[in-house]
Each structure stands twice: as C-alpha cells, then as structure tokens.
Amino acid sequence: MKIYTGTGDKGTSALFTGERRPKTDVVFDALGTVDELTSVIAMALAQIDLYSNKSVHFGYNLKELCDQLDSIQRRLQALSSSVATPIPSSSGPDAPEQRRARFKHVNFPEDASKELEAWIDAMTEVLPPLRQFILPSGGTPGTTLHFARSICRRAESSIRHYPGDELGRGAGKGGGTGGTIRDAGGAFGKRQASHEEEYFHRKEREQLHILRQRLEEEMQYRRDEIKKHEEAIRRHEKLINELEERK
C-alpha cells in the first residue's frame, strides 16, 4: 500500500472520519505536536537502551522506566486518535446517535492521570526537595526527557485550542492529562539527570584516580632513570680517577 496519492492534497489533510481540513487547522497543530512529543520520548528510550547495553547502573530499574515511557507513548497515541476523530456537531437529526457512536470509539480514559501521578510521587520521594528552579542538565537521556517535557507543554496548549465540542469526553480532558505527562517528564528528567550526574562524577573520579596512578608511575620511572644516570656518572668518575692515579 502506497503512503502517497500522487495527486496532491491542495493544502488539506484527512482526519480519521474522512473529512478533509486545511493543514492550518488547529487539529493538525495538536496532532503534530503530540506526534513530536511521542518521537522525542522514543529518542530518550533509545538513549537509555544504549546506557543499559554499556552496563551502566544508575541505582534504579531502567526497565521499569522504559515501561513507563512506553505506556506514556501509548496514551499519547490514544490521545491522537481522539483528536483526529472530531465529534459531529450537536445540531442535525442524526447528531445525537452519531455523537454517541463517535464517543464510544474515541473516548479517552478520564482516570488516565492517576497512574502517572503515582509514578511522579514515587520518583519525587527519592529526589532531593526542589527549592529552586533548575536548568535542564545531566546526560543525554535526562536532557532529552527535559526536552520532551517542554514539548508536552506546547502539546497541552495546542489541545486546549481545539474546539471542545469536537473532542471526546476523555479527550476533552486530554489537556489535563498532558499537564500530568509534562510533570512526569520533568520528574523522569530530574531523576535520570541526578543519577547520570552521580554516574559521571564517579567516572570522573575513577579517571582522575587512573591519571594520578599513571603520573606517579611516570614520576617513579623518571626517578629510577635519574638514579641510573647518577650511578653511571659515579662509575665513570671512579674510572677516571683510577686512570689518573696509574699515570
């Protein structure tokens, strides 16, 4: 099946309903931003996988973190489906039945935030108290998760601009879920960054220890060489003195 039509789209795109709208419609801004967020989470997952392949231990279960991020991706896909399936207008003779059928297929769980909030609480418990604004930092996975958090802020805003009458009941609260996902992304990023920072500080200490050992070995080698040269000089001086005495 080809993914292109070859006929041009005349500046429009189709929704799940078959309806075509201009690409400037708010629905495509919301869909594009949620898709961008899902892709950046995928980047973070790939980076975490690289760390796990290097047997890097951050002090917590990387698989659990990856499972949580995967779950968030799936929720975002469900949210995209809801956004891409606008509900028919409430006017018209068939509207009530159409809206009920559409709601059934694109309803987004209204309690979707509860599990995310539990994850945030669990991660917050092991992090030091937040007493000031923080700069996104840490290794690549941590900073990527901070990047995802900032995109999530934009996704939440774009969904809020979507006409509320066209969203499913749960998707209508998708912006609130987006806020919880954003908070989760921040907690993920801070936790990942804190462990990465600890890991890299440990690596720096190990590297400094190795460097210090090598410098000490080099200094000892030079001292031994100097000692050998001094002994050679003394032997030559002794030999010269013996030759002069024989004369």
PDB file of C-alpha atoms in Angstrom:
ATOM      1  CA  MET A   1       0.000   0.000   0.000  1.00  0.00           C
ATOM      2  CA  LYS A   2       1.463   3.348  -1.059  1.00  0.00           C
ATOM      3  CA  ILE A   3       1.575   6.115   1.519  1.00  0.00           C
ATOM      4  CA  TYR A   4       1.219   8.850  -1.106  1.00  0.00           C
ATOM      5  CA  THR A   5      -1.598   9.607  -3.560  1.00  0.00           C
ATOM      6  CA  GLY A   6       0.362  11.259  -6.371  1.00  0.00           C
ATOM      7  CA  THR A   7      -2.481  13.731  -6.904  1.00  0.00           C
ATOM      8  CA  GLY A   8      -1.520  16.470  -4.472  1.00  0.00           C
ATOM      9  CA  ASP A   9      -3.509  17.419  -1.409  1.00  0.00           C
ATOM     10  CA  LYS A  10      -4.377  21.049  -2.296  1.00  0.00           C
ATOM     11  CA  GLY A  11      -3.207  22.123   1.149  1.00  0.00           C
ATOM     12  CA  THR A  12      -5.556  19.822   3.061  1.00  0.00           C
ATOM     13  CA  SER A  13      -5.260  16.633   5.121  1.00  0.00           C
ATOM     14  CA  ALA A  14      -7.778  13.962   6.049  1.00  0.00           C
ATOM     15  CA  LEU A  15      -8.926  13.071   9.543  1.00  0.00           C
ATOM     16  CA  PHE A  16      -9.952   9.585  10.697  1.00  0.00           C
ATOM     17  CA  THR A  17     -13.519  10.482   9.752  1.00  0.00           C
ATOM     18  CA  GLY A  18     -12.524  11.070   6.116  1.00  0.00           C
ATOM     19  CA  GLU A  19     -13.201  14.777   6.472  1.00  0.00           C
ATOM     20  CA  ARG A  20     -10.560  16.992   4.883  1.00  0.00           C
ATOM     21  CA  ARG A  21      -9.462  20.199   6.535  1.00  0.00           C
ATOM     22  CA  PRO A  22      -6.825  22.834   5.749  1.00  0.00           C
ATOM     23  CA  LYS A  23      -3.404  21.928   7.119  1.00  0.00           C
ATOM     24  CA  THR A  24      -3.527  25.186   9.068  1.00  0.00           C
ATOM     25  CA  ASP A  25      -6.455  23.866  11.134  1.00  0.00           C
ATOM     26  CA  VAL A  26      -5.782  23.675  14.883  1.00  0.00           C
ATOM     27  CA  VAL A  27      -6.389  19.915  14.810  1.00  0.00           C
ATOM     28  CA  PHE A  28      -3.201  19.331  12.802  1.00  0.00           C
ATOM     29  CA  ASP A  29      -1.179  21.600  15.059  1.00  0.00           C
ATOM     30  CA  ALA A  30      -2.331  19.500  18.025  1.00  0.00           C
ATOM     31  CA  LEU A  31      -1.672  16.207  16.212  1.00  0.00           C
ATOM     32  CA  GLY A  32       1.778  17.310  15.041  1.00  0.00           C
ATOM     33  CA  THR A  33       2.852  18.441  18.497  1.00  0.00           C
ATOM     34  CA  VAL A  34       1.662  15.224  20.173  1.00  0.00           C
ATOM     35  CA  ASP A  35       3.463  13.235  17.460  1.00  0.00           C
ATOM     36  CA  GLU A  36       6.630  15.269  18.076  1.00  0.00           C
ATOM     37  CA  LEU A  37       6.374  14.515  21.794  1.00  0.00           C
ATOM     38  CA  THR A  38       5.973  10.782  21.131  1.00  0.00           C
ATOM     39  CA  SER A  39       9.044  10.830  18.874  1.00  0.00           C
ATOM     40  CA  VAL A  40      11.228  12.614  21.434  1.00  0.00           C
ATOM     41  CA  ILE A  41      10.218  10.057  24.080  1.00  0.00           C
ATOM     42  CA  ALA A  42      11.324   7.398  21.571  1.00  0.00           C
ATOM     43  CA  MET A  43      14.711   9.177  21.378  1.00  0.00           C
ATOM     44  CA  ALA A  44      15.017   9.018  25.161  1.00  0.00           C
ATOM     45  CA  LEU A  45      14.155   5.304  25.126  1.00  0.00           C
ATOM     46  CA  ALA A  46      16.839   4.636  22.505  1.00  0.00           C
ATOM     47  CA  GLN A  47      19.416   6.569  24.543  1.00  0.00           C
ATOM     48  CA  ILE A  48      18.518   4.725  27.749  1.00  0.00           C
ATOM     49  CA  ASP A  49      18.896   1.461  25.833  1.00  0.00           C
ATOM     50  CA  LEU A  50      22.445   2.477  24.872  1.00  0.00           C
ATOM     51  CA  TYR A  51      23.261   3.061  28.536  1.00  0.00           C
ATOM     52  CA  SER A  52      21.803  -0.291  29.571  1.00  0.00           C
ATOM     53  CA  ASN A  53      23.909  -2.038  26.898  1.00  0.00           C
ATOM     54  CA  LYS A  54      27.000  -0.463  28.475  1.00  0.00           C
ATOM     55  CA  SER A  55      26.058  -1.958  31.860  1.00  0.00           C
ATOM     56  CA  VAL A  56      25.702   1.484  33.389  1.00  0.00           C
ATOM     57  CA  HIS A  57      23.933   1.278  36.755  1.00  0.00           C
ATOM     58  CA  PHE A  58      22.014   4.358  37.870  1.00  0.00           C
ATOM     59  CA  GLY A  59      20.624   2.899  41.068  1.00  0.00           C
ATOM     60  CA  TYR A  60      17.125   2.166  39.829  1.00  0.00           C
ATOM     61  CA  ASN A  61      15.273  -0.134  37.450  1.00  0.00           C
ATOM     62  CA  LEU A  62      15.858   1.051  33.885  1.00  0.00           C
ATOM     63  CA  LYS A  63      13.354  -1.481  32.544  1.00  0.00           C
ATOM     64  CA  GLU A  64      10.649  -0.036  34.774  1.00  0.00           C
ATOM     65  CA  LEU A  65      11.437   3.463  33.495  1.00  0.00           C
ATOM     66  CA  CYS A  66      11.306   2.251  29.877  1.00  0.00           C
ATOM     67  CA  ASP A  67       7.979   0.511  30.521  1.00  0.00           C
ATOM     68  CA  GLN A  68       6.569   3.734  31.957  1.00  0.00           C
ATOM     69  CA  LEU A  69       7.755   5.773  28.974  1.00  0.00           C
ATOM     70  CA  ASP A  70       6.322   3.159  26.614  1.00  0.00           C
ATOM     71  CA  SER A  71       2.987   3.410  28.436  1.00  0.00           C
ATOM     72  CA  ILE A  72       3.043   7.198  28.036  1.00  0.00           C
ATOM     73  CA  GLN A  73       3.676   6.795  24.307  1.00  0.00           C
ATOM     74  CA  ARG A  74       0.637   4.525  24.030  1.00  0.00           C
ATOM     75  CA  ARG A  75      -1.513   7.047  25.901  1.00  0.00           C
ATOM     76  CA  LEU A  76      -0.337   9.773  23.554  1.00  0.00           C
ATOM     77  CA  GLN A  77      -1.282   7.621  20.555  1.00  0.00           C
ATOM     78  CA  ALA A  78      -4.743   7.128  22.043  1.00  0.00           C
ATOM     79  CA  LEU A  79      -4.982  10.871  22.611  1.00  0.00           C
ATOM     80  CA  SER A  80      -4.003  11.497  18.972  1.00  0.00           C
ATOM     81  CA  SER A  81      -6.764   9.138  17.837  1.00  0.00           C
ATOM     82  CA  SER A  82      -9.281  11.127  19.850  1.00  0.00           C
ATOM     83  CA  VAL A  83      -8.045  14.445  18.490  1.00  0.00           C
ATOM     84  CA  ALA A  84      -8.050  13.119  14.907  1.00  0.00           C
ATOM     85  CA  THR A  85     -11.674  11.961  15.196  1.00  0.00           C
ATOM     86  CA  PRO A  86     -13.752  15.106  15.741  1.00  0.00           C
ATOM     87  CA  ILE A  87     -17.249  14.613  17.093  1.00  0.00           C
ATOM     88  CA  PRO A  88     -20.105  15.718  14.775  1.00  0.00           C
ATOM     89  CA  SER A  89     -21.922  18.908  15.611  1.00  0.00           C
ATOM     90  CA  SER A  90     -24.746  18.589  18.103  1.00  0.00           C
ATOM     91  CA  SER A  91     -27.171  20.010  15.517  1.00  0.00           C
ATOM     92  CA  GLY A  92     -28.937  17.882  12.899  1.00  0.00           C
ATOM     93  CA  PRO A  93     -31.397  14.968  13.085  1.00  0.00           C
ATOM     94  CA  ASP A  94     -28.749  12.221  13.295  1.00  0.00           C
ATOM     95  CA  ALA A  95     -26.351  14.145  15.534  1.00  0.00           C
ATOM     96  CA  PRO A  96     -27.180  12.510  18.911  1.00  0.00           C
ATOM     97  CA  GLU A  97     -26.709   8.974  17.561  1.00  0.00           C
ATOM     98  CA  GLN A  98     -23.570   9.916  15.613  1.00  0.00           C
ATOM     99  CA  ARG A  99     -22.044  11.619  18.629  1.00  0.00           C
ATOM    100  CA  ARG A 100     -22.749   8.618  20.884  1.00  0.00           C
ATOM    101  CA  ALA A 101     -21.142   6.232  18.374  1.00  0.00           C
ATOM    102  CA  ARG A 102     -18.139   8.510  17.904  1.00  0.00           C
ATOM    103  CA  PHE A 103     -17.665   8.999  21.642  1.00  0.00           C
ATOM    104  CA  LYS A 104     -17.612   5.217  22.101  1.00  0.00           C
ATOM    105  CA  HIS A 105     -14.680   4.788  19.708  1.00  0.00           C
ATOM    106  CA  VAL A 106     -12.512   7.725  20.768  1.00  0.00           C
ATOM    107  CA  ASN A 107     -13.284   8.060  24.451  1.00  0.00           C
ATOM    108  CA  PHE A 108     -10.057   8.776  26.357  1.00  0.00           C
ATOM    109  CA  PRO A 109      -9.900   7.336  29.916  1.00  0.00           C
ATOM    110  CA  GLU A 110     -10.771  10.083  32.348  1.00  0.00           C
ATOM    111  CA  ASP A 111      -8.638   8.484  35.093  1.00  0.00           C
ATOM    112  CA  ALA A 112      -5.544   8.275  32.864  1.00  0.00           C
ATOM    113  CA  SER A 113      -3.737  10.769  35.096  1.00  0.00           C
ATOM    114  CA  LYS A 114      -3.975   8.644  38.254  1.00  0.00           C
ATOM    115  CA  GLU A 115      -1.233   6.154  37.364  1.00  0.00           C
ATOM    116  CA  LEU A 116       1.015   8.965  36.133  1.00  0.00           C
ATOM    117  CA  GLU A 117       0.538  10.793  39.429  1.00  0.00           C
ATOM    118  CA  ALA A 118       1.558   7.623  41.309  1.00  0.00           C
ATOM    119  CA  TRP A 119       4.758   7.409  39.232  1.00  0.00           C
ATOM    120  CA  ILE A 120       5.516  11.073  39.907  1.00  0.00           C
ATOM    121  CA  ASP A 121       5.014  10.570  43.662  1.00  0.00           C
ATOM    122  CA  ALA A 122       7.305   7.516  43.662  1.00  0.00           C
ATOM    123  CA  MET A 123      10.079   9.393  41.847  1.00  0.00           C
ATOM    124  CA  THR A 124       9.677  12.563  43.888  1.00  0.00           C
ATOM    125  CA  GLU A 125      10.225  10.593  47.100  1.00  0.00           C
ATOM    126  CA  VAL A 126      13.768   9.612  46.068  1.00  0.00           C
ATOM    127  CA  LEU A 127      14.718  13.057  44.738  1.00  0.00           C
ATOM    128  CA  PRO A 128      16.044  15.867  46.947  1.00  0.00           C
ATOM    129  CA  PRO A 129      13.468  18.590  47.718  1.00  0.00           C
ATOM    130  CA  LEU A 130      13.105  21.123  44.900  1.00  0.00           C
ATOM    131  CA  ARG A 131      13.951  24.519  46.433  1.00  0.00           C
ATOM    132  CA  GLN A 132      14.689  26.494  43.267  1.00  0.00           C
ATOM    133  CA  PHE A 133      14.257  26.475  39.512  1.00  0.00           C
ATOM    134  CA  ILE A 134      16.599  24.029  37.820  1.00  0.00           C
ATOM    135  CA  LEU A 135      18.343  24.119  34.477  1.00  0.00           C
ATOM    136  CA  PRO A 136      17.808  21.052  32.270  1.00  0.00           C
ATOM    137  CA  SER A 137      21.038  19.101  32.634  1.00  0.00           C
ATOM    138  CA  GLY A 138      22.586  15.671  33.004  1.00  0.00           C
ATOM    139  CA  GLY A 139      23.474  13.135  30.344  1.00  0.00           C
ATOM    140  CA  THR A 140      21.760  12.649  27.002  1.00  0.00           C
ATOM    141  CA  PRO A 141      18.703  10.668  28.228  1.00  0.00           C
ATOM    142  CA  GLY A 142      18.000  13.138  31.039  1.00  0.00           C
ATOM    143  CA  THR A 143      18.213  16.225  28.827  1.00  0.00           C
ATOM    144  CA  THR A 144      16.085  14.512  26.165  1.00  0.00           C
ATOM    145  CA  LEU A 145      13.385  13.870  28.773  1.00  0.00           C
ATOM    146  CA  HIS A 146      13.545  17.548  29.736  1.00  0.00           C
ATOM    147  CA  PHE A 147      13.114  18.333  26.021  1.00  0.00           C
ATOM    148  CA  ALA A 148      10.050  16.061  25.979  1.00  0.00           C
ATOM    149  CA  ARG A 149       8.672  17.945  28.986  1.00  0.00           C
ATOM    150  CA  SER A 150       8.927  21.283  27.159  1.00  0.00           C
ATOM    151  CA  ILE A 151       7.236  19.842  24.046  1.00  0.00           C
ATOM    152  CA  CYS A 152       4.481  18.441  26.259  1.00  0.00           C
ATOM    153  CA  ARG A 153       3.782  21.961  27.492  1.00  0.00           C
ATOM    154  CA  ARG A 154       3.210  23.021  23.878  1.00  0.00           C
ATOM    155  CA  ALA A 155       1.097  19.925  23.147  1.00  0.00           C
ATOM    156  CA  GLU A 156      -1.105  20.665  26.147  1.00  0.00           C
ATOM    157  CA  SER A 157      -1.655  24.225  24.909  1.00  0.00           C
ATOM    158  CA  SER A 158      -2.414  23.119  21.336  1.00  0.00           C
ATOM    159  CA  ILE A 159      -5.071  20.654  22.556  1.00  0.00           C
ATOM    160  CA  ARG A 160      -6.636  23.401  24.661  1.00  0.00           C
ATOM    161  CA  HIS A 161      -7.125  25.432  21.440  1.00  0.00           C
ATOM    162  CA  TYR A 162      -9.074  22.570  19.852  1.00  0.00           C
ATOM    163  CA  PRO A 163     -12.859  23.215  19.753  1.00  0.00           C
ATOM    164  CA  GLY A 164     -14.133  21.494  22.898  1.00  0.00           C
ATOM    165  CA  ASP A 165     -17.399  20.429  21.261  1.00  0.00           C
ATOM    166  CA  GLU A 166     -15.452  18.232  18.817  1.00  0.00           C
ATOM    167  CA  LEU A 167     -13.483  16.254  21.420  1.00  0.00           C
ATOM    168  CA  GLY A 168     -14.474  13.010  23.095  1.00  0.00           C
ATOM    169  CA  ARG A 169     -15.313  13.156  26.794  1.00  0.00           C
ATOM    170  CA  GLY A 170     -11.946  11.811  27.881  1.00  0.00           C
ATOM    171  CA  ALA A 171     -10.013  13.626  25.159  1.00  0.00           C
ATOM    172  CA  GLY A 172     -11.615  16.827  26.331  1.00  0.00           C
ATOM    173  CA  LYS A 173      -9.551  16.294  29.440  1.00  0.00           C
ATOM    174  CA  GLY A 174      -6.517  15.333  27.384  1.00  0.00           C
ATOM    175  CA  GLY A 175      -5.002  18.724  28.056  1.00  0.00           C
ATOM    176  CA  GLY A 176      -5.109  17.958  31.772  1.00  0.00           C
ATOM    177  CA  THR A 177      -3.548  14.574  31.131  1.00  0.00           C
ATOM    178  CA  GLY A 178      -0.941  16.396  29.056  1.00  0.00           C
ATOM    179  CA  GLY A 179      -0.119  18.506  32.098  1.00  0.00           C
ATOM    180  CA  THR A 180       0.383  15.360  34.154  1.00  0.00           C
ATOM    181  CA  ILE A 181       2.555  13.863  31.394  1.00  0.00           C
ATOM    182  CA  ARG A 182       4.566  17.097  31.414  1.00  0.00           C
ATOM    183  CA  ASP A 183       5.057  16.808  35.181  1.00  0.00           C
ATOM    184  CA  ALA A 184       6.004  13.150  34.759  1.00  0.00           C
ATOM    185  CA  GLY A 185       8.524  14.128  32.084  1.00  0.00           C
ATOM    186  CA  GLY A 186      10.039  16.648  34.466  1.00  0.00           C
ATOM    187  CA  ALA A 187      10.284  14.057  37.238  1.00  0.00           C
ATOM    188  CA  PHE A 188      11.744  11.471  34.831  1.00  0.00           C
ATOM    189  CA  GLY A 189      14.265  14.029  33.577  1.00  0.00           C
ATOM    190  CA  LYS A 190      15.349  15.131  37.055  1.00  0.00           C
ATOM    191  CA  ARG A 191      15.689  11.560  38.277  1.00  0.00           C
ATOM    192  CA  GLN A 192      17.589  10.421  35.208  1.00  0.00           C
ATOM    193  CA  ALA A 193      19.816  13.505  35.311  1.00  0.00           C
ATOM    194  CA  SER A 194      20.561  13.103  39.023  1.00  0.00           C
ATOM    195  CA  HIS A 195      21.696   9.502  38.547  1.00  0.00           C
ATOM    196  CA  GLU A 196      23.586  10.369  35.374  1.00  0.00           C
ATOM    197  CA  GLU A 197      25.342  13.199  37.201  1.00  0.00           C
ATOM    198  CA  GLU A 198      26.263  10.817  40.014  1.00  0.00           C
ATOM    199  CA  TYR A 199      27.478   8.274  37.456  1.00  0.00           C
ATOM    200  CA  PHE A 200      29.581  10.772  35.513  1.00  0.00           C
ATOM    201  CA  HIS A 201      31.050  12.247  38.704  1.00  0.00           C
ATOM    202  CA  ARG A 202      32.017   8.715  39.705  1.00  0.00           C
ATOM    203  CA  LYS A 203      33.565   8.173  36.270  1.00  0.00           C
ATOM    204  CA  GLU A 204      35.482  11.435  36.616  1.00  0.00           C
ATOM    205  CA  ARG A 205      36.815  10.337  39.999  1.00  0.00           C
ATOM    206  CA  GLU A 206      37.835   6.981  38.528  1.00  0.00           C
ATOM    207  CA  GLN A 207      39.543   8.681  35.592  1.00  0.00           C
ATOM    208  CA  LEU A 208      41.338  11.104  37.919  1.00  0.00           C
ATOM    209  CA  HIS A 209      42.488   8.170  40.055  1.00  0.00           C
ATOM    210  CA  ILE A 210      43.832   6.374  36.958  1.00  0.00           C
ATOM    211  CA  LEU A 211      45.533   9.574  35.780  1.00  0.00           C
ATOM    212  CA  ARG A 212      47.104  10.083  39.213  1.00  0.00           C
ATOM    213  CA  GLN A 213      48.393   6.490  39.186  1.00  0.00           C
ATOM    214  CA  ARG A 214      49.896   6.949  35.730  1.00  0.00           C
ATOM    215  CA  LEU A 215      51.557  10.213  36.752  1.00  0.00           C
ATOM    216  CA  GLU A 216      53.002   8.577  39.862  1.00  0.00           C
ATOM    217  CA  GLU A 217      54.282   5.665  37.755  1.00  0.00           C
ATOM    218  CA  GLU A 218      55.821   8.110  35.282  1.00  0.00           C
ATOM    219  CA  MET A 219      57.458  10.096  38.090  1.00  0.00           C
ATOM    220  CA  GLN A 220      58.834   6.902  39.651  1.00  0.00           C
ATOM    221  CA  TYR A 221      60.174   5.810  36.268  1.00  0.00           C
ATOM    222  CA  ARG A 222      61.934   9.153  35.840  1.00  0.00           C
ATOM    223  CA  ARG A 223      63.370   8.976  39.356  1.00  0.00           C
ATOM    224  CA  ASP A 224      64.692   5.488  38.616  1.00  0.00           C
ATOM    225  CA  GLU A 225      66.226   6.719  35.341  1.00  0.00           C
ATOM    226  CA  ILE A 226      67.878   9.652  37.101  1.00  0.00           C
ATOM    227  CA  LYS A 227      69.245   7.280  39.725  1.00  0.00           C
ATOM    228  CA  LYS A 228      70.690   5.020  36.991  1.00  0.00           C
ATOM    229  CA  HIS A 229      72.345   8.009  35.313  1.00  0.00           C
ATOM    230  CA  GLU A 230      73.803   9.199  38.614  1.00  0.00           C
ATOM    231  CA  GLU A 231      75.238   5.725  39.277  1.00  0.00           C
ATOM    232  CA  ALA A 232      76.708   5.650  35.752  1.00  0.00           C
ATOM    233  CA  ILE A 233      78.290   9.060  36.300  1.00  0.00           C
ATOM    234  CA  ARG A 234      79.821   7.914  39.587  1.00  0.00           C
ATOM    235  CA  ARG A 235      81.259   4.798  37.897  1.00  0.00           C
ATOM    236  CA  HIS A 236      82.793   6.932  35.155  1.00  0.00           C
ATOM    237  CA  GLU A 237      84.249   9.353  37.706  1.00  0.00           C
ATOM    238  CA  LYS A 238      85.723   6.440  39.654  1.00  0.00           C
ATOM    239  CA  LEU A 239      87.227   5.003  36.473  1.00  0.00           C
ATOM    240  CA  ILE A 240      88.726   8.371  35.530  1.00  0.00           C
ATOM    241  CA  ASN A 241      90.247   8.743  38.994  1.00  0.00           C
ATOM    242  CA  GLU A 242      91.795   5.262  38.800  1.00  0.00           C
ATOM    243  CA  LEU A 243      93.330   6.053  35.390  1.00  0.00           C
ATOM    244  CA  GLU A 244      94.803   9.305  36.668  1.00  0.00           C
ATOM    245  CA  GLU A 245      96.329   7.531  39.685  1.00  0.00           C
ATOM    246  CA  ARG A 246      98.047   4.987  37.408  1.00  0.00           C
ATOM    247  CA  LYS A 247      99.686   7.766  35.482  1.00  0.00           C
TER     248      LYS A 247
END
